[in-house]
């Protein structure tokens, strides 16, 4: 399972310019981590096995298996 947050052109501009310390970059990372934790909790409450992905190319994805 994956998802995305839309921070608009500010995120894209920061990435393209190489400004990896821009506040929008940190905010995007924080939102993604919180969303991952929330989704894992919600799926667990529904009886599913959910855990952070082991995919190093998509580390904030969630791995879901039957509970």
PDB file of C-alpha atoms in Angstrom:
ATOM      1  CA  UNK A   1       0.000   0.000   0.000  1.00  0.00           C
ATOM      2  CA  UNK A   2       1.307   3.431  -0.850  1.00  0.00           C
ATOM      3  CA  UNK A   3      -0.060   6.947  -0.683  1.00  0.00           C
ATOM      4  CA  UNK A   4       1.111  10.459  -1.436  1.00  0.00           C
ATOM      5  CA  UNK A   5       0.705  13.888   0.084  1.00  0.00           C
ATOM      6  CA  UNK A   6       0.525  16.828  -2.294  1.00  0.00           C
ATOM      7  CA  UNK A   7       2.668  19.767  -1.220  1.00  0.00           C
ATOM      8  CA  UNK A   8       2.350  21.397  -4.615  1.00  0.00           C
ATOM      9  CA  UNK A   9       5.063  23.187  -6.528  1.00  0.00           C
ATOM     10  CA  UNK A  10       7.068  24.144  -3.403  1.00  0.00           C
ATOM     11  CA  UNK A  11       8.103  20.532  -2.845  1.00  0.00           C
ATOM     12  CA  UNK A  12       8.993  19.995  -6.497  1.00  0.00           C
ATOM     13  CA  UNK A  13      10.963  23.243  -6.674  1.00  0.00           C
ATOM     14  CA  UNK A  14      12.935  22.394  -3.517  1.00  0.00           C
ATOM     15  CA  UNK A  15      13.776  18.932  -4.822  1.00  0.00           C
ATOM     16  CA  UNK A  16      14.794  20.159  -8.265  1.00  0.00           C
ATOM     17  CA  UNK A  17      16.974  22.925  -6.842  1.00  0.00           C
ATOM     18  CA  UNK A  18      18.667  20.502  -4.450  1.00  0.00           C
ATOM     19  CA  UNK A  19      17.431  22.356  -1.344  1.00  0.00           C
ATOM     20  CA  UNK A  20      16.911  19.226   0.744  1.00  0.00           C
ATOM     21  CA  UNK A  21      16.816  21.242   3.983  1.00  0.00           C
ATOM     22  CA  UNK A  22      13.756  23.253   2.929  1.00  0.00           C
ATOM     23  CA  UNK A  23      10.918  23.186   5.483  1.00  0.00           C
ATOM     24  CA  UNK A  24       8.549  21.665   2.912  1.00  0.00           C
ATOM     25  CA  UNK A  25      10.912  18.689   2.536  1.00  0.00           C
ATOM     26  CA  UNK A  26      10.934  18.076   6.291  1.00  0.00           C
ATOM     27  CA  UNK A  27       7.154  18.521   6.458  1.00  0.00           C
ATOM     28  CA  UNK A  28       6.622  16.027   3.646  1.00  0.00           C
ATOM     29  CA  UNK A  29       8.779  13.455   5.434  1.00  0.00           C
ATOM     30  CA  UNK A  30       7.000  13.986   8.765  1.00  0.00           C
ATOM     31  CA  UNK A  31       3.545  13.680   7.206  1.00  0.00           C
ATOM     32  CA  UNK A  32       4.548  10.501   5.368  1.00  0.00           C
ATOM     33  CA  UNK A  33       5.919   8.889   8.552  1.00  0.00           C
ATOM     34  CA  UNK A  34       2.797   9.786  10.563  1.00  0.00           C
ATOM     35  CA  UNK A  35       0.546   8.508   7.785  1.00  0.00           C
ATOM     36  CA  UNK A  36       2.455   5.216   7.698  1.00  0.00           C
ATOM     37  CA  UNK A  37       2.055   4.784  11.465  1.00  0.00           C
ATOM     38  CA  UNK A  38      -1.663   5.661  11.333  1.00  0.00           C
ATOM     39  CA  UNK A  39      -2.390   3.312   8.436  1.00  0.00           C
ATOM     40  CA  UNK A  40      -0.565   0.445  10.180  1.00  0.00           C
ATOM     41  CA  UNK A  41      -2.662   1.051  13.303  1.00  0.00           C
ATOM     42  CA  UNK A  42      -5.960   1.263  11.404  1.00  0.00           C
ATOM     43  CA  UNK A  43      -5.286  -1.901   9.424  1.00  0.00           C
ATOM     44  CA  UNK A  44      -4.190  -3.718  12.579  1.00  0.00           C
ATOM     45  CA  UNK A  45      -7.448  -2.725  14.273  1.00  0.00           C
ATOM     46  CA  UNK A  46      -9.299  -4.223  11.307  1.00  0.00           C
ATOM     47  CA  UNK A  47      -7.561  -7.552  11.900  1.00  0.00           C
ATOM     48  CA  UNK A  48      -4.933  -7.311   9.183  1.00  0.00           C
ATOM     49  CA  UNK A  49      -1.191  -7.741   9.595  1.00  0.00           C
ATOM     50  CA  UNK A  50       0.419  -4.462   8.602  1.00  0.00           C
ATOM     51  CA  UNK A  51       4.028  -3.391   8.945  1.00  0.00           C
ATOM     52  CA  UNK A  52       6.466  -0.956   7.366  1.00  0.00           C
ATOM     53  CA  UNK A  53       7.575  -2.043   3.917  1.00  0.00           C
ATOM     54  CA  UNK A  54      10.941  -3.742   3.546  1.00  0.00           C
ATOM     55  CA  UNK A  55      11.250  -2.164   0.086  1.00  0.00           C
ATOM     56  CA  UNK A  56      14.237   0.178   0.256  1.00  0.00           C
ATOM     57  CA  UNK A  57      12.960   1.962  -2.852  1.00  0.00           C
ATOM     58  CA  UNK A  58       9.672   2.815  -1.086  1.00  0.00           C
ATOM     59  CA  UNK A  59      10.482   2.792   2.653  1.00  0.00           C
ATOM     60  CA  UNK A  60       7.302   4.549   3.766  1.00  0.00           C
ATOM     61  CA  UNK A  61       4.973   2.068   2.076  1.00  0.00           C
ATOM     62  CA  UNK A  62       3.012  -0.408   4.188  1.00  0.00           C
ATOM     63  CA  UNK A  63       3.100  -4.179   3.725  1.00  0.00           C
ATOM     64  CA  UNK A  64      -0.309  -5.777   4.351  1.00  0.00           C
ATOM     65  CA  UNK A  65      -1.046  -9.493   4.792  1.00  0.00           C
ATOM     66  CA  UNK A  66      -4.116 -11.375   6.034  1.00  0.00           C
ATOM     67  CA  UNK A  67      -4.389 -11.428   9.838  1.00  0.00           C
TER      68      UNK A  67
END
